[in-house]
Coordinates of C-alpha atoms in Angstrom, one line a residue:
Chain A
M64 CA -44.8 18.9 -46.9
G65 CA -47.7 16.7 -48.0
A66 CA -48.7 13.6 -46.1
V67 CA -47.3 10.4 -47.4
L68 CA -50.0 8.3 -45.7
Q69 CA -53.4 9.8 -45.0
V70 CA -56.3 8.2 -43.1
R71 CA -59.6 10.0 -43.1
G72 CA -62.9 9.1 -41.3
L73 CA -62.1 5.4 -40.9
S74 CA -64.7 3.3 -39.1
K75 CA -64.8 -0.5 -38.7
S76 CA -67.1 -2.6 -36.6
F77 CA -67.2 -6.4 -36.0
G78 CA -70.8 -7.2 -35.3
G79 CA -71.8 -5.0 -32.4
I80 CA -68.2 -4.1 -31.4
V81 CA -67.0 -0.8 -32.8
A82 CA -63.2 -1.3 -33.3
L83 CA -62.6 2.0 -35.1
R84 CA -64.8 5.2 -34.9
D85 CA -64.1 7.9 -37.4
V86 CA -60.3 7.9 -37.1
S87 CA -58.3 10.4 -39.1
L88 CA -54.5 10.8 -39.0
H89 CA -51.6 11.4 -41.4
A90 CA -47.9 10.7 -41.5
E91 CA -45.4 12.8 -43.4
E92 CA -42.2 12.1 -45.1
K93 CA -39.3 11.4 -42.8
E94 CA -41.6 11.2 -39.9
V95 CA -42.1 8.6 -37.1
L96 CA -45.7 8.6 -36.0
A97 CA -46.4 6.5 -32.9
I98 CA -49.9 5.2 -32.2
I99 CA -50.5 4.4 -28.6
G100 CA -53.6 3.4 -26.6
P101 CA -54.7 0.8 -24.0
N102 CA -55.3 -2.8 -25.1
G103 CA -58.3 -3.2 -27.4
S104 CA -58.3 0.4 -28.5
G105 CA -58.2 -0.5 -32.2
K106 CA -54.5 0.0 -33.0
T107 CA -54.0 -3.3 -34.7
T108 CA -57.4 -3.1 -36.5
L109 CA -56.2 0.3 -37.9
L110 CA -53.1 -1.4 -39.3
N111 CA -55.2 -4.2 -40.7
V112 CA -57.5 -1.8 -42.4
I113 CA -54.6 0.3 -43.8
T114 CA -52.9 -2.9 -45.3
G115 CA -56.2 -4.2 -46.8
V116 CA -56.6 -7.2 -44.5
Y117 CA -59.9 -5.7 -43.4
R118 CA -62.2 -3.5 -45.4
P119 CA -63.4 -0.4 -43.6
D120 CA -67.1 0.4 -43.2
A121 CA -66.5 4.0 -43.9
G122 CA -63.6 6.3 -44.6
G123 CA -60.5 6.1 -46.8
V124 CA -56.7 5.6 -46.8
W125 CA -54.5 7.4 -49.2
L126 CA -50.8 6.8 -50.1
N127 CA -49.4 9.9 -51.8
G128 CA -52.9 10.9 -52.7
E129 CA -53.8 7.4 -54.1
Q130 CA -56.8 5.6 -52.6
L131 CA -55.9 2.2 -51.1
V132 CA -59.3 1.1 -49.9
G133 CA -60.6 -1.7 -52.2
L134 CA -57.1 -2.9 -53.1
T135 CA -55.9 -6.4 -52.0
P136 CA -53.2 -6.6 -49.3
A137 CA -50.7 -7.6 -52.1
Q138 CA -51.6 -4.6 -54.2
I139 CA -51.2 -2.3 -51.2
C140 CA -47.8 -3.8 -50.5
I141 CA -46.8 -3.2 -54.1
K142 CA -48.0 0.4 -53.9
G143 CA -45.6 0.9 -51.0
V144 CA -47.0 0.1 -47.6
A145 CA -45.2 -2.7 -45.8
R146 CA -45.8 -4.0 -42.3
T147 CA -44.7 -6.2 -39.4
F148 CA -47.0 -8.3 -37.2
Q149 CA -47.7 -8.0 -33.5
N150 CA -47.7 -11.8 -33.2
I151 CA -44.6 -12.4 -35.4
R152 CA -45.6 -14.1 -38.7
L153 CA -42.4 -15.1 -40.3
F154 CA -42.1 -18.0 -42.7
K155 CA -40.8 -20.1 -39.9
R156 CA -39.3 -23.1 -41.6
L157 CA -37.6 -21.0 -44.3
T158 CA -34.1 -19.5 -43.9
V159 CA -33.6 -15.9 -42.7
L160 CA -32.3 -14.9 -46.2
D161 CA -35.4 -16.5 -47.9
N162 CA -37.7 -14.6 -45.6
V163 CA -36.1 -11.3 -46.7
M164 CA -36.1 -12.3 -50.4
I165 CA -39.8 -13.1 -50.2
G166 CA -40.3 -9.5 -49.2
Q167 CA -38.6 -8.5 -52.5
H168 CA -41.1 -10.7 -54.4
H169 CA -43.0 -8.1 -56.3
R170 CA -39.8 -6.4 -57.5
F171 CA -38.7 -9.4 -59.5
G172 CA -39.3 -8.9 -63.2
A173 CA -38.2 -12.1 -65.0
G174 CA -41.2 -14.2 -66.2
L175 CA -41.7 -17.9 -65.8
A176 CA -40.0 -18.8 -69.1
R177 CA -36.8 -16.9 -68.1
V178 CA -36.8 -18.5 -64.7
L179 CA -37.1 -22.0 -66.2
L180 CA -34.4 -21.3 -68.7
A181 CA -32.2 -19.7 -66.1
S182 CA -31.6 -16.8 -68.5
R183 CA -28.9 -14.3 -67.8
A184 CA -31.4 -11.7 -66.9
S185 CA -33.1 -14.0 -64.4
R186 CA -29.8 -15.1 -62.8
G187 CA -28.5 -11.5 -62.6
E188 CA -31.7 -10.3 -61.0
E189 CA -31.5 -13.1 -58.4
A190 CA -27.9 -12.3 -57.6
E191 CA -28.6 -8.6 -57.3
F192 CA -31.5 -9.0 -55.0
E193 CA -29.5 -11.5 -52.9
V194 CA -26.8 -8.9 -52.3
E195 CA -29.4 -6.3 -51.4
A196 CA -31.1 -8.8 -49.0
R197 CA -27.8 -9.5 -47.2
A198 CA -27.2 -5.8 -46.9
L199 CA -30.6 -5.4 -45.3
L200 CA -29.9 -8.1 -42.8
A201 CA -26.6 -6.5 -41.9
K202 CA -28.4 -3.2 -41.5
V203 CA -31.0 -4.6 -38.9
G204 CA -28.2 -6.5 -37.2
L205 CA -28.7 -10.0 -38.4
A206 CA -25.5 -10.5 -40.5
G207 CA -24.1 -14.0 -40.2
L208 CA -27.6 -15.6 -39.6
E209 CA -28.6 -15.7 -43.3
D210 CA -28.8 -19.5 -43.5
A211 CA -30.5 -20.1 -40.1
A212 CA -34.1 -21.2 -40.0
A213 CA -36.3 -18.2 -39.1
Q214 CA -37.9 -20.1 -36.2
S215 CA -34.5 -20.8 -34.6
L216 CA -33.8 -17.1 -34.0
P217 CA -34.5 -15.6 -30.5
Y218 CA -37.6 -13.5 -30.2
A219 CA -36.0 -10.1 -30.5
K220 CA -34.1 -11.2 -33.6
Q221 CA -37.3 -12.5 -35.2
R222 CA -38.8 -9.0 -34.7
L223 CA -35.8 -7.5 -36.5
L224 CA -36.1 -10.1 -39.3
E225 CA -39.8 -9.0 -39.8
I226 CA -38.6 -5.4 -40.2
A227 CA -35.9 -6.5 -42.7
R228 CA -38.6 -8.5 -44.6
A229 CA -40.9 -5.5 -44.7
L230 CA -38.0 -3.2 -45.8
A231 CA -37.2 -5.7 -48.6
A232 CA -40.5 -4.7 -50.3
A233 CA -39.0 -1.2 -50.7
P234 CA -41.9 0.6 -49.0
K235 CA -42.7 4.3 -48.8
A236 CA -44.5 3.8 -45.5
L237 CA -43.4 1.2 -43.0
L238 CA -45.9 0.1 -40.3
L239 CA -44.5 -1.6 -37.2
D240 CA -46.9 -3.4 -34.9
E241 CA -45.3 -3.4 -31.4
P242 CA -41.7 -3.9 -32.6
A243 CA -40.3 -3.7 -29.1
A244 CA -42.6 -6.2 -27.5
G245 CA -40.5 -8.8 -25.7
M246 CA -37.2 -7.0 -26.2
N247 CA -34.8 -6.2 -23.3
S248 CA -33.5 -2.6 -22.8
E249 CA -30.3 -3.2 -24.8
E250 CA -32.3 -4.5 -27.8
I251 CA -34.7 -1.6 -27.5
V252 CA -31.8 0.8 -27.8
H253 CA -30.7 -1.0 -31.0
L254 CA -34.2 -0.7 -32.3
E255 CA -34.3 3.0 -31.6
A256 CA -31.1 3.5 -33.6
L257 CA -32.6 1.4 -36.5
V258 CA -35.9 3.4 -36.6
R259 CA -34.0 6.7 -36.5
S260 CA -31.7 5.6 -39.4
L261 CA -34.8 4.6 -41.4
R262 CA -36.3 8.0 -40.9
E263 CA -33.1 9.6 -42.0
E264 CA -33.3 7.6 -45.2
G265 CA -36.6 9.3 -45.9
L266 CA -39.0 6.5 -44.9
T267 CA -42.3 7.2 -43.2
V268 CA -42.7 5.1 -40.1
I269 CA -46.0 4.4 -38.3
M270 CA -45.4 2.5 -35.1
I271 CA -47.8 1.0 -32.7
E272 CA -46.0 0.7 -29.4
H273 CA -46.6 0.1 -25.7
V274 CA -43.0 0.7 -24.6
M275 CA -43.1 4.4 -23.8
D276 CA -39.3 4.8 -23.6
L277 CA -39.1 3.9 -27.3
V278 CA -42.0 6.3 -28.1
R279 CA -40.4 9.1 -26.2
E280 CA -37.1 8.6 -28.0
V281 CA -38.1 8.2 -31.6
A282 CA -41.6 9.5 -32.2
D283 CA -42.0 12.9 -33.9
R284 CA -45.7 12.8 -33.2
V285 CA -48.0 10.6 -31.2
V286 CA -51.7 9.7 -31.8
V287 CA -53.7 8.2 -28.9
L288 CA -56.6 5.8 -29.5
N289 CA -59.1 4.7 -26.9
Y290 CA -62.2 2.5 -27.6
G291 CA -61.5 2.9 -31.3
A292 CA -61.5 6.7 -31.4
K293 CA -58.7 9.2 -31.5
I294 CA -58.6 11.1 -28.2
A295 CA -55.3 13.0 -28.6
E296 CA -52.5 13.9 -31.0
G297 CA -49.3 15.9 -30.5
S298 CA -45.7 15.6 -29.4
F299 CA -44.9 13.2 -26.6
A300 CA -44.7 15.9 -24.0
E301 CA -48.2 17.2 -25.0
I302 CA -49.6 13.7 -24.9
E303 CA -48.1 13.0 -21.5
A304 CA -49.8 16.0 -20.0
D305 CA -53.2 15.5 -21.6
P306 CA -55.8 14.7 -18.9
E307 CA -57.9 12.6 -21.2
V308 CA -54.9 10.4 -22.1
I309 CA -54.1 9.9 -18.4
E310 CA -57.7 9.0 -17.8
A311 CA -57.7 6.5 -20.5
Y312 CA -54.6 4.8 -19.2
L313 CA -55.1 5.2 -15.4
G314 CA -58.8 5.8 -14.8
K315 CA -60.9 8.8 -13.7
G316 CA -59.4 11.1 -11.1
A317 CA -55.9 9.8 -11.8
G318 CA -54.9 13.1 -13.5
S319 CA -54.9 15.1 -10.4
C320 CA -52.9 12.6 -8.4
S321 CA -50.2 12.1 -11.0
A322 CA -49.1 15.7 -11.0
Chain B
M232 CA -24.9 -27.7 -54.2
R233 CA -21.6 -29.2 -53.2
P234 CA -19.5 -30.6 -56.0
E235 CA -19.2 -34.2 -54.6
R236 CA -23.0 -34.3 -54.4
L237 CA -23.3 -33.0 -57.9
K238 CA -20.8 -35.6 -59.1
A239 CA -22.9 -38.4 -57.4
I240 CA -26.0 -37.2 -59.1
A241 CA -24.3 -37.0 -62.5
I242 CA -23.1 -40.6 -62.0
V243 CA -26.6 -41.9 -61.2
F244 CA -28.0 -40.2 -64.2
G245 CA -25.2 -41.4 -66.4
L246 CA -25.9 -45.0 -65.3
L247 CA -29.6 -44.5 -65.9
A248 CA -28.9 -43.3 -69.4
A249 CA -26.9 -46.4 -70.2
A250 CA -29.3 -48.8 -68.3
P251 CA -31.3 -50.1 -71.3
L252 CA -28.0 -51.5 -72.7
F253 CA -27.7 -53.8 -69.7
L254 CA -31.3 -54.6 -68.8
P255 CA -32.1 -58.3 -69.5
N256 CA -35.2 -57.8 -71.5
R257 CA -37.6 -55.3 -73.1
Y258 CA -40.1 -55.8 -70.3
Y259 CA -37.8 -54.2 -67.7
V260 CA -37.2 -51.3 -70.0
Y261 CA -40.9 -50.9 -70.3
I262 CA -41.3 -50.9 -66.5
F263 CA -38.6 -48.2 -66.3
N264 CA -40.6 -46.2 -68.9
R265 CA -43.7 -46.4 -66.7
G266 CA -41.5 -45.3 -63.8
F267 CA -40.2 -42.3 -65.7
A268 CA -43.8 -41.3 -66.7
N269 CA -44.8 -41.5 -63.1
A270 CA -41.8 -39.6 -62.0
L271 CA -42.7 -36.8 -64.5
A272 CA -46.2 -36.6 -62.9
V273 CA -44.6 -36.6 -59.4
I274 CA -42.4 -33.6 -60.3
G275 CA -45.7 -31.7 -60.8
L276 CA -46.9 -32.8 -57.4
V277 CA -43.6 -31.8 -55.8
I278 CA -44.2 -28.3 -57.2
L279 CA -47.9 -28.2 -56.2
F280 CA -47.8 -30.0 -52.8
G281 CA -44.2 -29.9 -51.7
M282 CA -43.4 -26.4 -52.6
G283 CA -46.9 -24.8 -52.6
G284 CA -48.6 -26.9 -49.9
Q285 CA -51.7 -27.4 -52.1
I286 CA -53.1 -31.0 -51.9
S287 CA -54.2 -32.8 -55.0
L288 CA -55.5 -36.3 -54.3
G289 CA -57.0 -36.7 -57.7
H290 CA -53.9 -36.1 -59.6
I291 CA -54.2 -39.1 -62.0
A292 CA -57.1 -37.1 -63.6
F293 CA -54.6 -34.8 -65.3
F294 CA -52.7 -37.8 -66.5
T295 CA -56.0 -39.3 -67.8
L296 CA -57.0 -36.0 -69.5
G297 CA -53.6 -35.8 -71.2
A298 CA -53.7 -39.5 -72.3
Y299 CA -57.3 -39.6 -73.6
T300 CA -57.1 -36.2 -75.3
S301 CA -54.0 -37.2 -77.1
A302 CA -55.5 -40.5 -78.1
I303 CA -58.8 -39.0 -79.3
F304 CA -57.0 -36.3 -81.3
S305 CA -54.7 -38.7 -83.0
V306 CA -57.2 -41.5 -83.7
R307 CA -60.6 -39.8 -84.1
L308 CA -59.4 -36.5 -85.6
G309 CA -56.3 -37.9 -87.4
W310 CA -53.9 -35.3 -86.0
P311 CA -50.2 -36.0 -86.2
S312 CA -49.3 -37.7 -82.9
A313 CA -46.9 -35.0 -81.7
A314 CA -49.6 -32.3 -82.2
A315 CA -52.1 -34.6 -80.4
V316 CA -49.7 -34.8 -77.4
L317 CA -49.5 -31.0 -77.3
A318 CA -53.3 -30.8 -77.3
G319 CA -53.4 -33.3 -74.4
V320 CA -50.9 -31.3 -72.4
A321 CA -52.8 -28.1 -73.2
L322 CA -56.2 -29.5 -72.1
A323 CA -54.7 -30.9 -68.9
S324 CA -53.1 -27.6 -68.1
I325 CA -56.4 -25.7 -68.7
W326 CA -58.2 -28.0 -66.3
G327 CA -55.3 -27.4 -63.8
A328 CA -56.1 -23.7 -64.0
F329 CA -59.8 -24.4 -63.4
L330 CA -59.0 -26.6 -60.4
S331 CA -57.0 -23.9 -58.8
V332 CA -60.2 -21.8 -58.4
P333 CA -61.5 -23.8 -55.5
A334 CA -58.1 -23.6 -53.9
F335 CA -58.5 -19.9 -53.6
K336 CA -61.0 -20.5 -50.8
L337 CA -60.3 -24.1 -49.7
S338 CA -57.3 -25.6 -48.1
G339 CA -56.3 -28.8 -46.3
P340 CA -58.9 -31.6 -46.1
F341 CA -61.5 -29.5 -47.9
L342 CA -59.3 -29.0 -50.9
S343 CA -58.3 -32.6 -51.0
I344 CA -61.9 -33.7 -51.1
C345 CA -62.5 -31.4 -54.0
T346 CA -59.6 -32.8 -55.9
V347 CA -60.7 -36.4 -55.2
A348 CA -64.1 -35.4 -56.6
F349 CA -62.4 -34.0 -59.7
G350 CA -60.5 -37.3 -60.1
E351 CA -63.7 -39.3 -59.9
V352 CA -65.5 -37.1 -62.4
V353 CA -62.8 -37.6 -65.0
R354 CA -62.7 -41.3 -64.4
L355 CA -66.5 -41.6 -64.8
L356 CA -66.3 -39.5 -68.0
T357 CA -63.7 -42.0 -69.5
I358 CA -66.1 -44.8 -68.7
N359 CA -69.3 -43.1 -69.9
L360 CA -68.4 -41.0 -72.9
V361 CA -68.3 -44.2 -74.9
S362 CA -68.5 -42.5 -78.3
L363 CA -65.2 -40.7 -77.6
T364 CA -63.3 -43.1 -75.3
N365 CA -64.8 -46.5 -76.1
G366 CA -65.8 -46.7 -72.4
P367 CA -64.9 -49.7 -70.3
Y368 CA -63.7 -51.7 -73.3
G369 CA -60.7 -49.4 -73.5
F370 CA -59.2 -47.2 -76.2
Y371 CA -56.9 -49.2 -78.5
G372 CA -55.1 -48.6 -81.7
I373 CA -53.3 -45.5 -80.6
P374 CA -50.4 -44.8 -83.1
S375 CA -46.9 -44.5 -81.8
L376 CA -45.3 -41.1 -81.5
I377 CA -43.6 -39.5 -84.5
L378 CA -41.1 -36.8 -83.4
F379 CA -39.2 -34.8 -86.1
G380 CA -40.0 -37.6 -88.6
R381 CA -38.7 -40.3 -86.4
R382 CA -41.0 -43.0 -85.1
I383 CA -40.7 -43.7 -81.4
G384 CA -41.6 -47.3 -81.4
S385 CA -39.2 -49.5 -79.5
E386 CA -39.0 -49.6 -75.7
K387 CA -35.5 -48.3 -75.9
A388 CA -36.5 -45.3 -78.0
W389 CA -39.1 -44.5 -75.4
Y390 CA -36.6 -44.9 -72.6
F391 CA -34.3 -42.3 -74.1
L392 CA -37.1 -39.9 -74.9
L393 CA -38.7 -40.1 -71.4
W394 CA -35.3 -40.1 -69.7
S395 CA -34.2 -36.8 -71.5
L396 CA -37.6 -35.2 -70.8
L397 CA -37.3 -36.2 -67.2
V398 CA -33.8 -34.5 -66.9
F399 CA -35.2 -31.3 -68.5
A400 CA -38.2 -31.4 -66.1
I401 CA -35.9 -31.9 -63.1
L402 CA -33.7 -29.0 -64.1
A403 CA -36.7 -26.7 -64.7
A404 CA -38.4 -27.7 -61.4
A405 CA -35.1 -27.2 -59.5
R406 CA -34.8 -23.7 -61.0
L407 CA -38.3 -22.9 -60.2
K408 CA -37.8 -23.9 -56.6
R409 CA -34.7 -21.7 -56.2
S410 CA -36.4 -18.7 -57.9
Y411 CA -38.6 -15.9 -56.5
I412 CA -41.6 -18.0 -57.7
G413 CA -40.5 -21.0 -55.6
R414 CA -40.0 -18.8 -52.6
A415 CA -43.4 -17.3 -53.1
L416 CA -44.9 -20.8 -53.2
A417 CA -43.1 -21.7 -50.0
A418 CA -44.4 -18.5 -48.4
I419 CA -48.0 -19.4 -49.3
R420 CA -47.4 -22.9 -47.8
E421 CA -46.0 -21.4 -44.6
D422 CA -48.4 -18.5 -44.0
E423 CA -50.9 -17.4 -46.7
T424 CA -51.9 -14.2 -45.0
A425 CA -48.3 -13.1 -44.4
A426 CA -47.5 -14.0 -48.0
E427 CA -50.4 -11.8 -49.3
V428 CA -49.3 -8.9 -47.1
M429 CA -45.8 -9.2 -48.4
G430 CA -47.0 -8.5 -51.9
I431 CA -47.5 -12.0 -53.3
N432 CA -50.5 -12.5 -55.6
V433 CA -51.6 -15.7 -53.8
R434 CA -54.3 -16.6 -56.4
A435 CA -52.0 -16.2 -59.4
M436 CA -49.3 -18.3 -57.6
K437 CA -51.8 -21.1 -56.8
T438 CA -53.0 -21.1 -60.4
L439 CA -49.4 -21.3 -61.6
A440 CA -48.7 -24.2 -59.2
F441 CA -51.8 -26.1 -60.4
V442 CA -51.0 -25.5 -64.1
C443 CA -47.4 -26.7 -63.6
A444 CA -48.7 -29.8 -61.8
A445 CA -51.3 -30.5 -64.5
F446 CA -48.8 -29.8 -67.3
C447 CA -46.4 -32.4 -65.9
A448 CA -49.1 -35.1 -65.3
G449 CA -50.7 -34.2 -68.7
L450 CA -47.4 -34.6 -70.5
A451 CA -46.7 -37.9 -68.8
G452 CA -50.2 -39.1 -69.6
A453 CA -50.2 -38.0 -73.3
L454 CA -46.8 -39.8 -73.8
Y455 CA -48.1 -42.9 -72.0
A456 CA -51.0 -43.2 -74.4
H457 CA -48.7 -43.4 -77.4
M458 CA -46.2 -45.6 -75.6
S459 CA -48.7 -48.3 -74.5
G460 CA -51.0 -47.9 -77.5
F461 CA -54.0 -48.8 -75.2
L462 CA -55.9 -47.0 -72.5
S463 CA -58.4 -48.4 -70.1
P464 CA -60.3 -46.5 -67.4
E465 CA -59.2 -49.3 -65.0
S466 CA -55.6 -48.0 -65.1
F467 CA -56.6 -44.5 -64.0
T468 CA -58.4 -45.0 -60.7
G469 CA -58.2 -43.2 -57.3
E470 CA -55.6 -45.8 -56.3
Q471 CA -53.3 -44.3 -58.9
S472 CA -53.8 -40.8 -57.5
F473 CA -52.9 -42.0 -54.0
S474 CA -49.9 -43.8 -55.3
L475 CA -48.6 -40.6 -57.1
F476 CA -49.2 -38.8 -53.9
S477 CA -47.4 -41.3 -51.8
M478 CA -44.4 -41.2 -54.2
T479 CA -44.3 -37.4 -53.6
V480 CA -44.4 -37.9 -49.8
V481 CA -41.9 -40.8 -49.8
G482 CA -39.5 -38.6 -51.9
G483 CA -39.5 -35.9 -49.2
Q484 CA -42.3 -33.6 -50.6
E485 CA -40.1 -30.7 -51.4
S486 CA -37.3 -32.6 -53.1
V487 CA -37.5 -32.8 -56.8
L488 CA -34.8 -35.5 -57.0
G489 CA -36.4 -37.3 -54.1
G490 CA -39.7 -37.3 -55.8
V491 CA -38.2 -38.6 -59.1
A492 CA -36.3 -41.4 -57.2
A493 CA -39.5 -42.4 -55.3
G494 CA -41.5 -42.3 -58.5
V495 CA -39.2 -44.7 -60.3
A496 CA -38.5 -46.9 -57.3
L497 CA -42.2 -47.3 -56.3
T498 CA -43.0 -48.3 -59.9
L499 CA -40.2 -50.8 -60.0
L500 CA -40.8 -52.2 -56.6
P501 CA -44.1 -54.1 -57.2
E502 CA -42.5 -55.7 -60.3
L503 CA -39.5 -56.9 -58.3
M504 CA -41.8 -58.2 -55.6
R505 CA -43.9 -60.4 -57.9
F506 CA -42.5 -63.5 -56.3
L507 CA -44.4 -62.6 -53.1
Q508 CA -47.7 -63.1 -55.1
E509 CA -50.7 -62.0 -53.1
Y510 CA -48.7 -60.8 -50.1
Y511 CA -46.9 -58.1 -52.2
I512 CA -49.4 -55.3 -51.5
M513 CA -49.0 -56.0 -47.8
I514 CA -45.2 -55.9 -47.9
F515 CA -45.2 -52.9 -50.4
S516 CA -47.5 -50.9 -48.1
L517 CA -45.3 -51.7 -45.1
I518 CA -42.2 -50.5 -46.9
V519 CA -44.0 -47.2 -47.9
L520 CA -45.2 -46.8 -44.3
L521 CA -41.7 -47.3 -42.9
I522 CA -40.2 -44.8 -45.3
V523 CA -42.8 -42.2 -44.3
L524 CA -42.8 -42.9 -40.5
L525 CA -39.1 -43.4 -39.9
P526 CA -37.2 -40.2 -39.3
L527 CA -34.8 -40.9 -42.1
E528 CA -33.3 -37.5 -42.2
S529 CA -32.3 -37.4 -38.5
M530 CA -31.2 -41.0 -38.8
M531 CA -28.9 -40.1 -41.6
E532 CA -27.6 -37.1 -39.6
R533 CA -27.1 -39.3 -36.6
A534 CA -25.2 -41.8 -38.7
K535 CA -23.0 -39.0 -40.1
M536 CA -22.3 -37.8 -36.5
W537 CA -21.5 -41.3 -35.5
M538 CA -19.1 -41.8 -38.3
A539 CA -17.5 -38.4 -37.6
G540 CA -17.3 -39.3 -33.9
L541 CA -15.6 -42.6 -34.8
A542 CA -13.0 -40.9 -36.9
R543 CA -12.4 -38.2 -34.3
E544 CA -12.5 -40.0 -31.0
G545 CA -11.5 -43.5 -32.0
G546 CA -14.7 -45.4 -31.2
K547 CA -16.7 -43.1 -28.9
V548 CA -20.3 -42.5 -30.1
P549 CA -21.8 -39.1 -29.5
W550 CA -25.5 -39.9 -28.9
G551 CA -26.5 -36.3 -28.5
R552 CA -29.7 -35.0 -29.9
C553 CA -29.0 -33.7 -33.3
S554 CA -30.9 -30.7 -34.6
K555 CA -30.9 -29.4 -38.1

């Protein structure tokens, strides 16, 4: 099976700080790839480079063989890469439903004239997308909250809304930046089920996560970053036993103790 | 929208449509016409600033461009007045597109300074391009508008024309607001980076918002030229830009109907306050300040709760915090 998202030789520095050093990875169809690593290891920078927020110094990103480097974030989203943010970036004052329908933006086809004349095509399209947006909200578990302001939702629900908004863009690859941060164990179980069902639907999910329970449960493969470089890759069991990973997390000499 | 609210709006518009039949003299009709022209320009600002969050503090410039272009085309080039109006609207819109370019990089106070500068440039051009605009003496002898072979000459004719255009503009702006384009503008206002990452072409949307705003102001200006028959640089100063902006804010920024109501009301108000003579600016500013500063929305909500409480509990007042 070919890789849906491929990252090769990616490097990015900010002044003297090397955030990413020659990182390569790939994610296949119907796969959940987890990216883990200590704070400051370059995980979020990697997501920002993939989605075009930053331009890499070297290397490339391909979606189904198509180069994404050089495109704007909007163009990359339209090609099929959608994301959530670590520090939740919802459109706070807008309603939950509007947030999701903004995710659908690029899929609308009626031009300005049709919108202004409220043509049948434009109204039909609007109604159709609204039905879809409500279904997406029900799917992530936010049914009944459509008309609430996004900022009025509790933290965990805001994270789910970000996922719904990203899904609304109809992506091929979904990038989640610490989706479980700030969630309690019950909410994490709900998130697990959601990520699994997305995989079943054929989506490629790349997930940055610190909550190891979630990674163990849903990740097919794990990539470990440290100081901007990839230090390990494999199944969760393989990663768990890798001395270099243990060292990165716990320090030198910890490997022998932890056994 | 709830049916009772829709009914109330329909009644207000119906009354407005019939107003010229009751107004005591032509002067009042003329003031209403000025109010409608301002309201048209304010609709543009509601789209640009209220929906899209882009500040324009030089907005009268688009009005001026529409007015002078239409005047120049009809008087100096002898174009039919309707075609001249279209030329004015087109030129204003093109400049709207140009002014959106600095907005790609600038926002907040930096963008507002840029738009103030644009407003000043246009004002100075109207004073100094004497061969075209007749400079500080003012541009006179602008023919009245001829639409489909009918001359729009009387105040009443203008009233009905502007009123119907206004209704069309309100409907169009309301549709824009509730469409995917309106949502994209709101997204840009709330968080530009997130909007971009969600697949919104931020630059294209900003240009669209500026063009819409310039179109509305340009149309208002071009019509104004033929309505008043005379243009003077003195009537298009920075003060006018600020007054258009305050109309938008007083109307509630995002609300199309609010902006229109504020546009008409703040044009009528100074006329109604003439008896105050030199104190009127002071009182007028005070009223605007109060409208902006008082939390009208939560006051209305509280009043509603109070009424509901009266009805339910027979006199008890629930003074709880009300959140929206």
